[in-house]
Amino acid sequence: MNDRIARAALTRLFEPNDTVGRSIVGRLGAYAALRLATGAQPAHTLPDVTPEELVEALKRWASRVPDLDPEKDLATIERLGGGFLIPGDEHWPTGLDDLPDAPFGLWYRGNIGNGIPNPSNCAALAGSRDCTSYGAAVTGDIAYSLAQRGICVIAGLAYGIDAHAHRAALAGSTGGGSATIAVLAGGLDRDYPSGNADLAAAIRANGLTLSELPPGTAPSRARFLRRNRIIAALAGVTCVVEARWRSGALNTAHHAETIARHVAAVPGSVHSANSAGCHRLLKEGTAALVTDAAELTELLAS
């Protein structure tokens, strides 16, 4: 078993926030970590993991071991017109290496020939699913103009701000590379939400849909929140266009701040609950105030 197959297996065995699994991989490497986690190699003392933590983790992983079939997962993604990237590959997005908890690998579908642009040429747009007409209009203007400038728009394929960002980026594409990339919180054999399946197909015609989770994996709240760190790491700037006080978009902004990426926010009406999250970022000094694509482009260049 090579490193690629071992990492494919680990994406099914470990949840993205499994700190014990991540510590074992960091200490032993993917192949040896997989053998230990599946019981093929006797458990032993590790500096970063207590015996109690390891025993509990082995119990947690045991129910998933029978479902491990990385060769099948790799064949499935290939049949879907995609593949599996690992660190060191030509198209591995090096921006992910800035994460303290980088994915073990990255599943993709779409036009890998266009590659994944460097963070300096990517902007993430995030915001409310129940966006207002103001949020939709601003998102459309920004995403279209970013794509016209050759900047790839990163978002999460959700309804609302995400969908408007993807569509506008596709409309503004100059054909010179990936106009937009979607990062999903589940397996790529099922576009989520299903109502955006046609949008996902349009994205793949030019760019990519990505996930750290293997085919067949269902999205969950925890996986959505962990997915946000990938969106933040792929982009040189994360812009929250419209968000409520406790919106998940603020989680994306937090991840961006944590890895020293630029954070920006668009101001809105003081009477709109959908702008409260943006105003919170601005008041806290976390985000730069932006109103258009030109100002985001300046942040990317700085």
Short mmCIF file of N, CA and C in Angstrom, two decimals, residues 89-252:
data_model
loop_
_atom_site.label_atom_id
_atom_site.label_comp_id
_atom_site.label_asym_id
_atom_site.label_seq_id
_atom_site.Cartn_x
_atom_site.Cartn_y
_atom_site.Cartn_z
N ASP A 89 1.87 16.49 -4.79
CA ASP A 89 1.36 16.37 -6.15
C ASP A 89 1.48 17.71 -6.88
N GLU A 90 1.51 17.65 -8.19
CA GLU A 90 1.64 18.87 -9.00
C GLU A 90 0.55 19.88 -8.69
N HIS A 91 -0.68 19.39 -8.51
CA HIS A 91 -1.80 20.30 -8.33
C HIS A 91 -2.23 20.46 -6.86
N TRP A 92 -1.43 19.92 -5.94
CA TRP A 92 -1.77 20.11 -4.53
C TRP A 92 -1.73 21.60 -4.19
N PRO A 93 -2.82 22.15 -3.61
CA PRO A 93 -2.83 23.58 -3.27
C PRO A 93 -1.97 23.84 -2.04
N THR A 94 -0.84 24.47 -2.26
CA THR A 94 0.11 24.67 -1.17
C THR A 94 -0.43 25.58 -0.07
N GLY A 95 -1.49 26.35 -0.37
CA GLY A 95 -2.11 27.16 0.67
C GLY A 95 -2.62 26.33 1.83
N LEU A 96 -2.97 25.07 1.57
CA LEU A 96 -3.46 24.20 2.64
C LEU A 96 -2.37 23.87 3.64
N ASP A 97 -1.13 23.97 3.22
CA ASP A 97 -0.02 23.66 4.12
C ASP A 97 0.11 24.68 5.25
N ASP A 98 -0.55 25.81 5.11
CA ASP A 98 -0.53 26.81 6.18
C ASP A 98 -1.46 26.44 7.33
N LEU A 99 -2.33 25.47 7.11
CA LEU A 99 -3.25 25.04 8.16
C LEU A 99 -2.53 24.13 9.17
N PRO A 100 -2.77 24.32 10.45
CA PRO A 100 -2.19 23.40 11.43
C PRO A 100 -2.82 22.02 11.36
N ASP A 101 -4.00 21.94 10.72
CA ASP A 101 -4.71 20.68 10.57
C ASP A 101 -5.09 20.48 9.10
N ALA A 102 -4.07 20.49 8.25
CA ALA A 102 -4.30 20.35 6.81
C ALA A 102 -4.93 18.99 6.49
N PRO A 103 -5.74 18.92 5.45
CA PRO A 103 -6.34 17.63 5.07
C PRO A 103 -5.28 16.59 4.74
N PHE A 104 -5.63 15.33 4.94
CA PHE A 104 -4.72 14.24 4.56
C PHE A 104 -4.63 14.13 3.05
N GLY A 105 -5.66 14.56 2.38
CA GLY A 105 -5.71 14.56 0.93
C GLY A 105 -6.92 15.35 0.50
N LEU A 106 -7.07 15.54 -0.80
CA LEU A 106 -8.16 16.36 -1.31
C LEU A 106 -8.78 15.66 -2.51
N TRP A 107 -10.06 15.31 -2.37
CA TRP A 107 -10.81 14.71 -3.46
C TRP A 107 -11.30 15.83 -4.38
N TYR A 108 -11.28 15.58 -5.68
CA TYR A 108 -11.72 16.62 -6.61
C TYR A 108 -12.51 16.03 -7.77
N ARG A 109 -13.36 16.87 -8.34
CA ARG A 109 -14.05 16.59 -9.61
C ARG A 109 -13.98 17.84 -10.47
N GLY A 110 -13.75 17.66 -11.76
CA GLY A 110 -13.77 18.81 -12.65
C GLY A 110 -12.52 18.92 -13.50
N ASN A 111 -12.20 20.15 -13.85
CA ASN A 111 -11.11 20.44 -14.79
C ASN A 111 -9.81 20.68 -14.03
N ILE A 112 -9.13 19.61 -13.69
CA ILE A 112 -7.88 19.74 -12.93
C ILE A 112 -6.78 20.37 -13.79
N GLY A 113 -6.95 20.35 -15.10
CA GLY A 113 -5.97 20.96 -15.99
C GLY A 113 -5.78 22.44 -15.73
N ASN A 114 -6.85 23.11 -15.27
CA ASN A 114 -6.74 24.52 -14.91
C ASN A 114 -6.08 24.73 -13.56
N GLY A 115 -5.92 23.63 -12.83
CA GLY A 115 -5.26 23.69 -11.54
C GLY A 115 -6.05 24.44 -10.48
N ILE A 116 -5.42 24.60 -9.33
CA ILE A 116 -5.96 25.38 -8.22
C ILE A 116 -5.04 26.57 -8.03
N PRO A 117 -5.49 27.77 -8.31
CA PRO A 117 -4.60 28.94 -8.25
C PRO A 117 -4.01 29.14 -6.85
N ASN A 118 -2.89 29.81 -6.79
CA ASN A 118 -2.30 30.17 -5.51
C ASN A 118 -3.23 31.11 -4.75
N PRO A 119 -3.13 31.15 -3.42
CA PRO A 119 -3.98 32.05 -2.63
C PRO A 119 -3.92 33.50 -3.09
N SER A 120 -2.78 33.92 -3.62
CA SER A 120 -2.64 35.30 -4.06
C SER A 120 -3.53 35.62 -5.25
N ASN A 121 -4.10 34.58 -5.86
CA ASN A 121 -4.98 34.80 -7.00
C ASN A 121 -6.38 34.23 -6.75
N CYS A 122 -6.74 34.11 -5.47
CA CYS A 122 -8.05 33.58 -5.09
C CYS A 122 -8.68 34.45 -4.00
N ALA A 123 -9.98 34.65 -4.10
CA ALA A 123 -10.73 35.36 -3.06
C ALA A 123 -11.93 34.52 -2.67
N ALA A 124 -12.12 34.33 -1.38
CA ALA A 124 -13.28 33.59 -0.88
C ALA A 124 -14.40 34.56 -0.55
N LEU A 125 -15.60 34.24 -0.99
CA LEU A 125 -16.78 35.03 -0.65
C LEU A 125 -17.69 34.17 0.21
N ALA A 126 -18.10 34.70 1.35
CA ALA A 126 -18.91 33.94 2.29
C ALA A 126 -20.06 34.79 2.79
N GLY A 127 -21.13 34.13 3.23
CA GLY A 127 -22.25 34.88 3.75
C GLY A 127 -23.49 34.04 3.96
N SER A 128 -24.58 34.71 4.22
CA SER A 128 -25.83 34.08 4.64
C SER A 128 -26.47 33.25 3.53
N ARG A 129 -27.07 32.15 3.94
CA ARG A 129 -27.88 31.38 3.00
C ARG A 129 -29.18 32.13 2.68
N ASP A 130 -29.73 32.81 3.68
CA ASP A 130 -30.97 33.57 3.48
C ASP A 130 -30.64 35.03 3.18
N CYS A 131 -29.80 35.24 2.18
CA CYS A 131 -29.32 36.59 1.91
C CYS A 131 -30.44 37.50 1.40
N THR A 132 -30.24 38.78 1.56
CA THR A 132 -31.18 39.77 1.06
C THR A 132 -30.88 40.09 -0.40
N SER A 133 -31.74 40.87 -1.04
CA SER A 133 -31.48 41.28 -2.41
C SER A 133 -30.22 42.14 -2.48
N TYR A 134 -29.98 42.92 -1.42
CA TYR A 134 -28.75 43.72 -1.34
C TYR A 134 -27.53 42.81 -1.34
N GLY A 135 -27.53 41.79 -0.49
CA GLY A 135 -26.40 40.87 -0.42
C GLY A 135 -26.17 40.15 -1.73
N ALA A 136 -27.26 39.73 -2.38
CA ALA A 136 -27.14 39.05 -3.67
C ALA A 136 -26.54 39.97 -4.72
N ALA A 137 -26.99 41.22 -4.75
CA ALA A 137 -26.50 42.17 -5.75
C ALA A 137 -25.03 42.49 -5.55
N VAL A 138 -24.65 42.75 -4.31
CA VAL A 138 -23.25 43.07 -4.03
C VAL A 138 -22.34 41.88 -4.34
N THR A 139 -22.78 40.69 -3.95
CA THR A 139 -22.01 39.48 -4.24
C THR A 139 -21.82 39.31 -5.73
N GLY A 140 -22.90 39.49 -6.48
CA GLY A 140 -22.81 39.35 -7.92
C GLY A 140 -21.84 40.33 -8.54
N ASP A 141 -21.90 41.57 -8.12
CA ASP A 141 -20.99 42.60 -8.65
C ASP A 141 -19.53 42.25 -8.35
N ILE A 142 -19.27 41.86 -7.09
CA ILE A 142 -17.89 41.57 -6.69
C ILE A 142 -17.37 40.33 -7.41
N ALA A 143 -18.14 39.24 -7.39
CA ALA A 143 -17.67 37.99 -7.99
C ALA A 143 -17.44 38.13 -9.49
N TYR A 144 -18.36 38.80 -10.17
CA TYR A 144 -18.21 39.01 -11.61
C TYR A 144 -16.93 39.79 -11.90
N SER A 145 -16.72 40.86 -11.16
CA SER A 145 -15.54 41.70 -11.39
C SER A 145 -14.25 40.98 -11.03
N LEU A 146 -14.27 40.15 -9.98
CA LEU A 146 -13.09 39.36 -9.65
C LEU A 146 -12.74 38.41 -10.79
N ALA A 147 -13.74 37.71 -11.31
CA ALA A 147 -13.50 36.79 -12.41
C ALA A 147 -12.98 37.53 -13.64
N GLN A 148 -13.49 38.72 -13.91
CA GLN A 148 -13.01 39.52 -15.03
C GLN A 148 -11.54 39.87 -14.86
N ARG A 149 -11.09 39.97 -13.60
CA ARG A 149 -9.69 40.28 -13.32
C ARG A 149 -8.82 39.02 -13.30
N GLY A 150 -9.42 37.88 -13.55
CA GLY A 150 -8.67 36.63 -13.52
C GLY A 150 -8.46 36.07 -12.14
N ILE A 151 -9.25 36.53 -11.16
CA ILE A 151 -9.15 36.04 -9.78
C ILE A 151 -10.21 34.98 -9.54
N CYS A 152 -9.79 33.83 -9.03
CA CYS A 152 -10.70 32.71 -8.79
C CYS A 152 -11.52 32.96 -7.53
N VAL A 153 -12.82 32.73 -7.62
CA VAL A 153 -13.73 32.92 -6.50
C VAL A 153 -13.95 31.57 -5.80
N ILE A 154 -13.66 31.52 -4.51
CA ILE A 154 -13.84 30.31 -3.71
C ILE A 154 -15.08 30.47 -2.84
N ALA A 155 -15.95 29.45 -2.83
CA ALA A 155 -17.13 29.47 -1.98
C ALA A 155 -17.56 28.03 -1.71
N GLY A 156 -18.70 27.88 -1.01
CA GLY A 156 -19.07 26.57 -0.52
C GLY A 156 -20.29 25.91 -1.14
N LEU A 157 -20.80 26.43 -2.27
CA LEU A 157 -21.91 25.86 -3.02
C LEU A 157 -23.26 25.95 -2.30
N ALA A 158 -23.31 26.60 -1.15
CA ALA A 158 -24.57 26.71 -0.42
C ALA A 158 -25.53 27.65 -1.14
N TYR A 159 -26.78 27.63 -0.71
CA TYR A 159 -27.73 28.61 -1.20
C TYR A 159 -27.30 30.00 -0.72
N GLY A 160 -27.85 31.02 -1.32
CA GLY A 160 -27.59 32.38 -0.86
C GLY A 160 -26.31 32.94 -1.43
N ILE A 161 -25.49 33.54 -0.58
CA ILE A 161 -24.28 34.24 -1.01
C ILE A 161 -23.36 33.33 -1.82
N ASP A 162 -23.17 32.09 -1.36
CA ASP A 162 -22.28 31.16 -2.07
C ASP A 162 -22.72 30.98 -3.52
N ALA A 163 -23.99 30.65 -3.69
CA ALA A 163 -24.50 30.38 -5.04
C ALA A 163 -24.40 31.61 -5.94
N HIS A 164 -24.73 32.77 -5.39
CA HIS A 164 -24.61 33.99 -6.18
C HIS A 164 -23.15 34.25 -6.57
N ALA A 165 -22.23 33.95 -5.67
CA ALA A 165 -20.81 34.14 -5.97
C ALA A 165 -20.36 33.23 -7.10
N HIS A 166 -20.72 31.96 -7.02
CA HIS A 166 -20.33 31.01 -8.07
C HIS A 166 -20.90 31.41 -9.42
N ARG A 167 -22.19 31.72 -9.44
CA ARG A 167 -22.85 32.04 -10.72
C ARG A 167 -22.25 33.30 -11.36
N ALA A 168 -22.02 34.31 -10.54
CA ALA A 168 -21.48 35.54 -11.09
C ALA A 168 -20.05 35.35 -11.58
N ALA A 169 -19.27 34.54 -10.87
CA ALA A 169 -17.91 34.27 -11.31
C ALA A 169 -17.91 33.54 -12.65
N LEU A 170 -18.81 32.58 -12.80
CA LEU A 170 -18.91 31.88 -14.08
C LEU A 170 -19.30 32.84 -15.20
N ALA A 171 -20.21 33.75 -14.90
CA ALA A 171 -20.64 34.73 -15.90
C ALA A 171 -19.50 35.68 -16.28
N GLY A 172 -18.62 35.96 -15.34
CA GLY A 172 -17.53 36.88 -15.59
C GLY A 172 -16.26 36.23 -16.08
N SER A 173 -16.27 34.90 -16.22
CA SER A 173 -15.06 34.16 -16.60
C SER A 173 -14.50 34.64 -17.94
N THR A 174 -13.20 34.79 -17.99
CA THR A 174 -12.53 35.17 -19.23
C THR A 174 -11.97 33.96 -19.95
N GLY A 175 -12.16 32.77 -19.36
CA GLY A 175 -11.69 31.55 -19.99
C GLY A 175 -10.22 31.27 -19.79
N GLY A 176 -9.57 32.02 -18.94
CA GLY A 176 -8.14 31.86 -18.75
C GLY A 176 -7.73 30.98 -17.60
N GLY A 177 -8.66 30.30 -16.98
CA GLY A 177 -8.37 29.45 -15.83
C GLY A 177 -9.63 29.22 -15.04
N SER A 178 -9.50 28.67 -13.84
CA SER A 178 -10.67 28.38 -13.01
C SER A 178 -11.29 29.69 -12.54
N ALA A 179 -12.54 29.92 -12.94
CA ALA A 179 -13.23 31.14 -12.50
C ALA A 179 -13.72 31.00 -11.07
N THR A 180 -14.10 29.78 -10.70
CA THR A 180 -14.63 29.55 -9.35
C THR A 180 -14.43 28.11 -8.94
N ILE A 181 -14.23 27.89 -7.65
CA ILE A 181 -14.04 26.56 -7.07
C ILE A 181 -14.97 26.44 -5.86
N ALA A 182 -15.64 25.29 -5.76
CA ALA A 182 -16.55 25.04 -4.64
C ALA A 182 -15.95 23.99 -3.71
N VAL A 183 -15.99 24.25 -2.42
CA VAL A 183 -15.50 23.30 -1.42
C VAL A 183 -16.70 22.76 -0.67
N LEU A 184 -16.88 21.44 -0.72
CA LEU A 184 -18.06 20.80 -0.14
C LEU A 184 -17.74 20.16 1.20
N ALA A 185 -18.80 19.90 1.98
CA ALA A 185 -18.66 19.30 3.31
C ALA A 185 -19.03 17.84 3.33
N GLY A 186 -19.11 17.22 2.16
CA GLY A 186 -19.43 15.80 2.06
C GLY A 186 -18.77 15.22 0.83
N GLY A 187 -19.07 13.95 0.54
CA GLY A 187 -18.48 13.30 -0.61
C GLY A 187 -18.92 13.93 -1.93
N LEU A 188 -18.05 13.86 -2.92
CA LEU A 188 -18.31 14.53 -4.19
C LEU A 188 -19.19 13.73 -5.14
N ASP A 189 -19.63 12.57 -4.72
CA ASP A 189 -20.58 11.81 -5.54
C ASP A 189 -21.99 12.37 -5.41
N ARG A 190 -22.17 13.27 -4.45
CA ARG A 190 -23.49 13.87 -4.23
C ARG A 190 -23.32 15.36 -3.98
N ASP A 191 -23.79 16.16 -4.94
CA ASP A 191 -23.71 17.60 -4.77
C ASP A 191 -24.70 18.05 -3.70
N TYR A 192 -24.21 18.85 -2.77
CA TYR A 192 -25.07 19.32 -1.68
C TYR A 192 -24.96 20.84 -1.57
N PRO A 193 -26.13 21.52 -1.55
CA PRO A 193 -27.48 20.98 -1.63
C PRO A 193 -27.83 20.51 -3.05
N SER A 194 -28.75 19.55 -3.14
CA SER A 194 -29.10 18.98 -4.44
C SER A 194 -29.68 20.02 -5.39
N GLY A 195 -30.29 21.07 -4.83
CA GLY A 195 -30.84 22.13 -5.66
C GLY A 195 -29.77 22.90 -6.42
N ASN A 196 -28.51 22.76 -6.03
CA ASN A 196 -27.41 23.42 -6.72
C ASN A 196 -26.59 22.45 -7.56
N ALA A 197 -27.18 21.29 -7.89
CA ALA A 197 -26.45 20.29 -8.67
C ALA A 197 -26.07 20.81 -10.05
N ASP A 198 -26.98 21.53 -10.70
CA ASP A 198 -26.66 22.09 -12.02
C ASP A 198 -25.54 23.12 -11.92
N LEU A 199 -25.55 23.89 -10.85
CA LEU A 199 -24.49 24.87 -10.62
C LEU A 199 -23.16 24.16 -10.42
N ALA A 200 -23.16 23.07 -9.66
CA ALA A 200 -21.93 22.31 -9.43
C ALA A 200 -21.38 21.77 -10.75
N ALA A 201 -22.26 21.29 -11.61
CA ALA A 201 -21.83 20.78 -12.91
C ALA A 201 -21.21 21.89 -13.75
N ALA A 202 -21.80 23.09 -13.69
CA ALA A 202 -21.25 24.22 -14.43
C ALA A 202 -19.88 24.62 -13.89
N ILE A 203 -19.73 24.56 -12.58
CA ILE A 203 -18.43 24.88 -11.97
C ILE A 203 -17.37 23.90 -12.45
N ARG A 204 -17.71 22.61 -12.50
CA ARG A 204 -16.74 21.59 -12.89
C ARG A 204 -16.33 21.70 -14.36
N ALA A 205 -17.17 22.30 -15.18
CA ALA A 205 -16.83 22.45 -16.59
C ALA A 205 -15.62 23.37 -16.77
N ASN A 206 -15.42 24.25 -15.82
CA ASN A 206 -14.33 25.22 -15.90
C ASN A 206 -13.35 25.07 -14.75
N GLY A 207 -13.90 24.79 -13.57
CA GLY A 207 -13.09 24.70 -12.36
C GLY A 207 -13.28 23.36 -11.67
N LEU A 208 -13.43 23.41 -10.35
CA LEU A 208 -13.43 22.18 -9.57
C LEU A 208 -14.43 22.24 -8.41
N THR A 209 -14.90 21.07 -8.02
CA THR A 209 -15.51 20.90 -6.71
C THR A 209 -14.53 20.06 -5.89
N LEU A 210 -14.34 20.43 -4.63
CA LEU A 210 -13.33 19.82 -3.78
C LEU A 210 -13.94 19.35 -2.46
N SER A 211 -13.32 18.36 -1.85
CA SER A 211 -13.70 17.93 -0.51
C SER A 211 -12.56 17.13 0.10
N GLU A 212 -12.42 17.21 1.42
CA GLU A 212 -11.45 16.36 2.10
C GLU A 212 -12.07 15.02 2.48
N LEU A 213 -13.35 14.84 2.17
CA LEU A 213 -14.08 13.64 2.55
C LEU A 213 -14.34 12.75 1.33
N PRO A 214 -14.28 11.43 1.50
CA PRO A 214 -14.38 10.52 0.36
C PRO A 214 -15.81 10.37 -0.16
N PRO A 215 -15.97 9.79 -1.34
CA PRO A 215 -17.31 9.56 -1.89
C PRO A 215 -18.19 8.80 -0.90
N GLY A 216 -19.46 9.20 -0.87
CA GLY A 216 -20.41 8.53 0.00
C GLY A 216 -20.56 9.14 1.37
N THR A 217 -19.72 10.12 1.71
CA THR A 217 -19.77 10.76 3.02
C THR A 217 -20.86 11.83 3.05
N ALA A 218 -21.74 11.75 4.04
CA ALA A 218 -22.82 12.74 4.16
C ALA A 218 -22.32 13.98 4.88
N PRO A 219 -22.78 15.16 4.48
CA PRO A 219 -22.40 16.38 5.18
C PRO A 219 -23.06 16.44 6.55
N SER A 220 -22.45 17.17 7.47
CA SER A 220 -23.00 17.39 8.80
C SER A 220 -22.58 18.78 9.26
N ARG A 221 -23.19 19.25 10.33
CA ARG A 221 -22.84 20.59 10.83
C ARG A 221 -21.35 20.68 11.15
N ALA A 222 -20.82 19.68 11.83
CA ALA A 222 -19.40 19.72 12.18
C ALA A 222 -18.52 19.73 10.94
N ARG A 223 -18.93 18.98 9.92
CA ARG A 223 -18.14 18.93 8.69
C ARG A 223 -18.21 20.24 7.91
N PHE A 224 -19.37 20.92 7.98
CA PHE A 224 -19.46 22.23 7.36
C PHE A 224 -18.48 23.20 8.01
N LEU A 225 -18.42 23.19 9.33
CA LEU A 225 -17.54 24.11 10.04
C LEU A 225 -16.08 23.79 9.76
N ARG A 226 -15.72 22.51 9.67
CA ARG A 226 -14.35 22.14 9.38
C ARG A 226 -14.00 22.46 7.93
N ARG A 227 -15.00 22.32 7.03
CA ARG A 227 -14.79 22.66 5.63
C ARG A 227 -14.36 24.12 5.44
N ASN A 228 -14.85 24.99 6.32
CA ASN A 228 -14.58 26.41 6.18
C ASN A 228 -13.09 26.75 6.25
N ARG A 229 -12.31 25.96 6.97
CA ARG A 229 -10.88 26.24 7.06
C ARG A 229 -10.21 26.02 5.71
N ILE A 230 -10.73 25.10 4.92
CA ILE A 230 -10.16 24.85 3.59
C ILE A 230 -10.46 26.03 2.67
N ILE A 231 -11.69 26.54 2.74
CA ILE A 231 -12.05 27.72 1.95
C ILE A 231 -11.10 28.86 2.29
N ALA A 232 -10.89 29.09 3.58
CA ALA A 232 -10.03 30.18 4.03
C ALA A 232 -8.59 29.99 3.57
N ALA A 233 -8.09 28.75 3.60
CA ALA A 233 -6.69 28.50 3.24
C ALA A 233 -6.43 28.60 1.74
N LEU A 234 -7.45 28.32 0.93
CA LEU A 234 -7.28 28.39 -0.52
C LEU A 234 -7.20 29.84 -1.01
N ALA A 235 -7.73 30.77 -0.23
CA ALA A 235 -7.86 32.16 -0.68
C ALA A 235 -6.89 33.08 0.05
N GLY A 236 -6.44 34.11 -0.66
CA GLY A 236 -5.59 35.12 -0.03
C GLY A 236 -6.39 36.09 0.80
N VAL A 237 -7.69 36.20 0.51
CA VAL A 237 -8.58 37.06 1.28
C VAL A 237 -9.94 36.40 1.38
N THR A 238 -10.53 36.45 2.55
CA THR A 238 -11.90 35.99 2.77
C THR A 238 -12.77 37.20 3.01
N CYS A 239 -13.79 37.37 2.17
CA CYS A 239 -14.69 38.51 2.29
C CYS A 239 -16.08 38.03 2.72
N VAL A 240 -16.54 38.51 3.87
CA VAL A 240 -17.90 38.22 4.33
C VAL A 240 -18.80 39.31 3.77
N VAL A 241 -19.68 38.93 2.86
CA VAL A 241 -20.52 39.91 2.18
C VAL A 241 -21.75 40.27 3.00
N GLU A 242 -22.35 39.26 3.60
CA GLU A 242 -23.56 39.48 4.39
C GLU A 242 -23.69 38.31 5.36
N ALA A 243 -23.85 38.59 6.63
CA ALA A 243 -23.90 37.51 7.61
C ALA A 243 -24.58 37.97 8.89
N ARG A 244 -25.31 37.05 9.50
CA ARG A 244 -25.93 37.34 10.79
C ARG A 244 -24.88 37.29 11.90
N TRP A 245 -25.30 37.65 13.09
CA TRP A 245 -24.38 37.79 14.23
C TRP A 245 -23.60 36.51 14.51
N ARG A 246 -24.24 35.35 14.35
CA ARG A 246 -23.58 34.07 14.63
C ARG A 246 -23.52 33.21 13.37
N SER A 247 -23.38 33.82 12.23
CA SER A 247 -23.34 33.09 10.97
C SER A 247 -22.10 32.21 10.85
N GLY A 248 -22.25 31.09 10.12
CA GLY A 248 -21.11 30.23 9.85
C GLY A 248 -20.04 30.93 9.03
N ALA A 249 -20.43 31.99 8.30
CA ALA A 249 -19.45 32.75 7.52
C ALA A 249 -18.39 33.37 8.42
N LEU A 250 -18.76 33.70 9.65
CA LEU A 250 -17.79 34.26 10.58
C LEU A 250 -16.76 33.21 10.98
N ASN A 251 -17.17 31.96 10.95
CA ASN A 251 -16.23 30.86 11.22
C ASN A 251 -15.16 30.81 10.14
N THR A 252 -15.56 31.02 8.89
CA THR A 252 -14.59 31.06 7.79
C THR A 252 -13.62 32.23 7.99
#
